[in-house]
Coordinates of C-alpha atoms and ligand atoms in Angstrom, one line a residue:
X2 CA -0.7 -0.3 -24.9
X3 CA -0.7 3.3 -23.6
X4 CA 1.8 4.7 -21.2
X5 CA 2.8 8.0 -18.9
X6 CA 5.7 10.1 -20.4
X7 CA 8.0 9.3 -17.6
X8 CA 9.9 5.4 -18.2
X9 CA 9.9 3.0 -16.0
X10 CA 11.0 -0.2 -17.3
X11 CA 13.8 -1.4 -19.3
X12 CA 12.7 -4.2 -21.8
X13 CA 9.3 -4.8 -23.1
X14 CA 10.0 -8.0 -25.8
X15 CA 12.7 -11.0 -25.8
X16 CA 12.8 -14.6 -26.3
X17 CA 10.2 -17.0 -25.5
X18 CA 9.6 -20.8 -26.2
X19 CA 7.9 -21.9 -28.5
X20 CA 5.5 -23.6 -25.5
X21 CA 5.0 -19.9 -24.1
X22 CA 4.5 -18.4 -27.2
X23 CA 1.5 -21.4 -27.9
X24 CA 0.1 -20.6 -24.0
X25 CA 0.0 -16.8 -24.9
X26 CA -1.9 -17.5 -27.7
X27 CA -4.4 -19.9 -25.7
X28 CA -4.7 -18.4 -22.8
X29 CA -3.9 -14.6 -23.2
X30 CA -6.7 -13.3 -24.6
X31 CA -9.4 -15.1 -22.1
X32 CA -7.3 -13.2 -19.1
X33 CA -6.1 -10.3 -20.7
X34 CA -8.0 -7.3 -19.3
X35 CA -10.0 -5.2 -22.3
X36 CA -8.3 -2.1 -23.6
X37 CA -10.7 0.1 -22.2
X38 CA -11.0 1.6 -18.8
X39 CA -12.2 1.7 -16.2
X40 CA -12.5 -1.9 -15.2
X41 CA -15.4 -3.3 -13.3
X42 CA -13.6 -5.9 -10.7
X43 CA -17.4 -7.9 -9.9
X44 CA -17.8 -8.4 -14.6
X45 CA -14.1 -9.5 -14.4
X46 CA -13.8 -12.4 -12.1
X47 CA -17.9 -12.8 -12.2
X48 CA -18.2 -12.7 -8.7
X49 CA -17.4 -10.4 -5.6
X50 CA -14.2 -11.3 -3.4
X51 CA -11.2 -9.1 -1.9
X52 CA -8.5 -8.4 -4.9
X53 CA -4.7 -7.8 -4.8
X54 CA -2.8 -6.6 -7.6
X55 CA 0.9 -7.5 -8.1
X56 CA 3.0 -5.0 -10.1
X57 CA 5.9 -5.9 -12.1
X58 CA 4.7 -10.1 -11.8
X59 CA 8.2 -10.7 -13.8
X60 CA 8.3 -14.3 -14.4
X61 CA 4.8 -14.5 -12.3
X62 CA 5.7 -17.0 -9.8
X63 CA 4.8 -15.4 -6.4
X64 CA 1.4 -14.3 -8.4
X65 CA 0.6 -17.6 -9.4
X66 CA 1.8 -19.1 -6.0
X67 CA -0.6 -16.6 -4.0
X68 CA -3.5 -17.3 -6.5
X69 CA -2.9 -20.9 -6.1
X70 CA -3.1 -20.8 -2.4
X71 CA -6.5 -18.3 -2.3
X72 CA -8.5 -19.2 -4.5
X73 CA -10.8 -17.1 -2.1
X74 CA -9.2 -13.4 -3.9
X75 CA -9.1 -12.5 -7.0
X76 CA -5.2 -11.2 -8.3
X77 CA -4.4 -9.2 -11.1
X78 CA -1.2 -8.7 -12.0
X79 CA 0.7 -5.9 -14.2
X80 CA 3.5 -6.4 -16.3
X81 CA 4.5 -5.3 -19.9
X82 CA 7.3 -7.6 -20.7
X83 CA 5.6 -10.0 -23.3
X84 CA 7.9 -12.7 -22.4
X85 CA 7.2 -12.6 -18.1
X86 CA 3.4 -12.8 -19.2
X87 CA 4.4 -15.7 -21.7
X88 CA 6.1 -17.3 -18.3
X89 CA 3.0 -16.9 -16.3
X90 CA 0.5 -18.4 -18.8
X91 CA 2.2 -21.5 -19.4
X92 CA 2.3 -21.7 -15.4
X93 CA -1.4 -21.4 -15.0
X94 CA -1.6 -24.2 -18.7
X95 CA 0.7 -26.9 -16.9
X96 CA -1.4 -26.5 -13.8
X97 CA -5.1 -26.8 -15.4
X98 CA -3.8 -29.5 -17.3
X99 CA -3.9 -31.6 -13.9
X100 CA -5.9 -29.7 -11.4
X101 CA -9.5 -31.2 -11.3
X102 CA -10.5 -27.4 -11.0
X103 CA -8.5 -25.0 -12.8
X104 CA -7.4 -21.5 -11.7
X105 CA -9.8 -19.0 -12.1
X106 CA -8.4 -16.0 -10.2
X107 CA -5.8 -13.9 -12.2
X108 CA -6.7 -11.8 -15.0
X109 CA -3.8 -9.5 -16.7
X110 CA -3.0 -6.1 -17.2
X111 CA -0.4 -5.4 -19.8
X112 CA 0.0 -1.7 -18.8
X113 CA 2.4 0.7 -17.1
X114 CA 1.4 0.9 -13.5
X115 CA 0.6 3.7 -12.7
X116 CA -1.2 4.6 -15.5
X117 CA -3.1 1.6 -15.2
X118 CA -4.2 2.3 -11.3
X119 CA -5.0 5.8 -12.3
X120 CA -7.2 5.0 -15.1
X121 CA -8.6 1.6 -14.9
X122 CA -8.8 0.9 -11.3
X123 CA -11.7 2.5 -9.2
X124 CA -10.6 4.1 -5.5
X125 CA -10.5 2.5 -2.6
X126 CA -11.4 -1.1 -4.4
X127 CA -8.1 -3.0 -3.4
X128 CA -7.2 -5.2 -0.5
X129 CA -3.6 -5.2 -1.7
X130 CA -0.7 -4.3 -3.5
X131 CA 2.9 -6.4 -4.0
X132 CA 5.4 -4.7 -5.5
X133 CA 8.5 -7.2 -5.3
X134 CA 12.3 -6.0 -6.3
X135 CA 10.6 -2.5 -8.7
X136 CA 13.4 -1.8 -11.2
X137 CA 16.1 0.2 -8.8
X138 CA 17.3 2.6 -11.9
X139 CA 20.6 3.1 -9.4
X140 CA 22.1 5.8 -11.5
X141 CA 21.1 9.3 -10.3
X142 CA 20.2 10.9 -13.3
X143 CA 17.8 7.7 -13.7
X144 CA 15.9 8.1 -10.3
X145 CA 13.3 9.6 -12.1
X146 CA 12.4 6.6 -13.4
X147 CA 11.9 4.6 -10.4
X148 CA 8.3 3.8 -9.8
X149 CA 7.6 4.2 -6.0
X150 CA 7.8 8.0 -4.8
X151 CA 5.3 10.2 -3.3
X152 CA 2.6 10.9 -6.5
X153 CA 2.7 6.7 -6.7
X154 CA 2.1 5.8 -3.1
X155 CA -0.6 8.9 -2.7
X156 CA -2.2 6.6 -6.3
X157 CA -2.1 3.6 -4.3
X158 CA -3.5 4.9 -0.9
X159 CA -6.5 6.7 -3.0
X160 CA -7.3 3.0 -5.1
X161 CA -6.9 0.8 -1.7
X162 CA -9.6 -0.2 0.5
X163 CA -9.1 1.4 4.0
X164 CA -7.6 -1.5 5.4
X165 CA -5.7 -2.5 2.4
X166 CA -1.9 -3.2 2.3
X167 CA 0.9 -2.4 0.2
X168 CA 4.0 -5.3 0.2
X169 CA 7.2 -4.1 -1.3
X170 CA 10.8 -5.8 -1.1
X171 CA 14.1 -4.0 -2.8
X172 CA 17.3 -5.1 -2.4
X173 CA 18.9 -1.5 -3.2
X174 CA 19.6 0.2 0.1
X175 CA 18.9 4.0 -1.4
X176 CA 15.6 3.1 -2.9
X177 CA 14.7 1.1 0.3
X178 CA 15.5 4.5 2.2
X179 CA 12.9 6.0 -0.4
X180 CA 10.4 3.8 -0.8
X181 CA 9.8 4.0 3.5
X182 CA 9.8 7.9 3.2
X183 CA 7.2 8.0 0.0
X184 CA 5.3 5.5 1.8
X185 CA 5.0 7.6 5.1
X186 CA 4.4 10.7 3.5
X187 CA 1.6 9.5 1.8
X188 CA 0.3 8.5 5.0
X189 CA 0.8 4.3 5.3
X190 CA 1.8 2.9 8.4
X191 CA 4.4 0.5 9.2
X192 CA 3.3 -3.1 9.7
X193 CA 4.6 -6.1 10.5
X194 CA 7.2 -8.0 8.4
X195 CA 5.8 -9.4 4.6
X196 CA 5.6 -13.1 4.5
X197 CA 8.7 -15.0 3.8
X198 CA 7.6 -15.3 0.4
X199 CA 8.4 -12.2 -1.0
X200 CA 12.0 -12.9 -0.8
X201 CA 11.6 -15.9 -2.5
X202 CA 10.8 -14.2 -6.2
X203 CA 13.8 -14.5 -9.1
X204 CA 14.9 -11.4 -8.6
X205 CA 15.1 -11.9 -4.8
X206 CA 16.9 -14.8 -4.8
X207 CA 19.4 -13.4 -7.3
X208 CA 20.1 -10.6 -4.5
X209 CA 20.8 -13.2 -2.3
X210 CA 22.9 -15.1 -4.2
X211 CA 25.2 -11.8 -4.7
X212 CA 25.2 -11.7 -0.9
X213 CA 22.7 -8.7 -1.1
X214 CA 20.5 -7.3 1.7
X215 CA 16.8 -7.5 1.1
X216 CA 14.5 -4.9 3.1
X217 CA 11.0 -5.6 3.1
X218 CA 7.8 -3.9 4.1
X219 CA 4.3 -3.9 4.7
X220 CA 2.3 -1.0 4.7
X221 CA -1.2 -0.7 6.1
X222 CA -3.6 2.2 3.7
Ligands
SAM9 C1 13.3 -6.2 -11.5 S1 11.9 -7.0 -12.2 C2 11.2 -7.9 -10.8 C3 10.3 -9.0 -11.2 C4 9.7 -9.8 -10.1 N1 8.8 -9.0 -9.3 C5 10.7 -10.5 -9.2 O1 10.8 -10.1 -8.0 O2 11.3 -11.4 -9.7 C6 10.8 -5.6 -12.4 C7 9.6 -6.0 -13.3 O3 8.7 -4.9 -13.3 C8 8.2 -4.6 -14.6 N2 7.9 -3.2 -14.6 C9 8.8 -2.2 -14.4 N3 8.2 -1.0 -14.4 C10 6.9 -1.2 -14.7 C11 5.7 -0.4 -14.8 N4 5.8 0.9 -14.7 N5 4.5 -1.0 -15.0 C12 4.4 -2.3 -15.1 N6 5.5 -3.2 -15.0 C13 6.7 -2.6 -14.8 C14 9.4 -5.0 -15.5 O4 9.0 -5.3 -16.8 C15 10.0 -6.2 -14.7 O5 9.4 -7.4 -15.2

């Protein structure tokens, strides 16, 4: 796995079932996407149709969710943490285990983002980007870190289509205030409100179950 200087994330291993572990090993290297950029969206999914990428998948349920419900789109999502991945795959196992058609729509990127827009992902091929509840780093001398600001969203505008979309959700106030300014600066437009879904992610509702805010956006490329 290859990654910019700059961290982003906090942990990349931890416990996993031994079920997850098993649908890793099944499943992971079928979806995994090959080592070596740039990546070629039509040989991946073997056929042409809009694609969204979701950052930071976590646990993977709003990915597998949206790839469940549009089967139309192809969805890739990015995550390092071996054990969200794990989470995610045995998803997708329970559910081809009963659908008459399984689900043939998300392939996975275990890079850092950015890295993985910059050097895999060719410009302007995107419909759409979720990036739901990004690690807030709150501590000042960790905003560094963080992995929306103004070289990220200028990334994402250059890899989206021009009518593409960027979805983000944070439930930190000051990176909220951030991610709106990074976002404008690099030219997006305010749209109207994400889907209720977005909220509805593991990290979301464990904002809301602190009695947390959660500010959401969609921005149009
Ligand atoms: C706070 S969690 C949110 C997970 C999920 N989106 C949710 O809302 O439940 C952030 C996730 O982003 C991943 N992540 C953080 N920085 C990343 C980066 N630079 N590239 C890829 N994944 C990253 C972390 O491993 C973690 O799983």
């Amino acid at each position: 796995m290859l990654h910019r200087k700059v961290k982003t994330f906090g942990r990349k291993s931890g416990r996993m079932s031994g079920a997850e572990k098993a649908a890793l090993e099944e499943l992971l290297p079928g979806l995994l996407i090959p080592e070596l950029p740039p990546v070629n969206l039509s040989a991946l999914f073997e056929r042409e149709a809009p694609t969204f990428i979701e950052i930071g998948f976590g646990s993977g349920d709003f990915l597998f969710d949206q790839a469940v419900q549009h089967p139309e789109f192809n969805y890739i999502g990015i995550e390092i943490y071996l054990p969200g991945i794990a989470k995610l795959l045995r998803k997708i196992q329970r559910y081809n285990e009963t659908a008459p058609i399984g689900l043939h729509n998300i392939r996975i990127a275990r890079h850092e983002a950015a890295f993985f827009l910059r050097e895999f992902v060719p410009p302007h091929s995107l419909s759409g980007v979720y990036i739901l509840f990004p690690d807030p780093w709150p501590k000042k001398r960790h905003h560094k870190r963080r992995l929306i600001n103004p070289s990220f969203t200028r990334l994402l505008k250059e890899r989206l289509l021009e009518d593409g979309i960027a979805v983000t959700a944070t439930d930190h106030e000051g990176y909220a205030e951030v991610i709106r300014d990074a976002f404008q600066e690099a030219g997006f437009r305010a749209g109207s409100p994400p889907a209720k879904e977005v909220s509805e992610t593991k990290y979301a509702r464990k904002a809301l179950s602190q009695g947390s805010d959660i500010y959401s956006f969609l921005f149009e490329a």
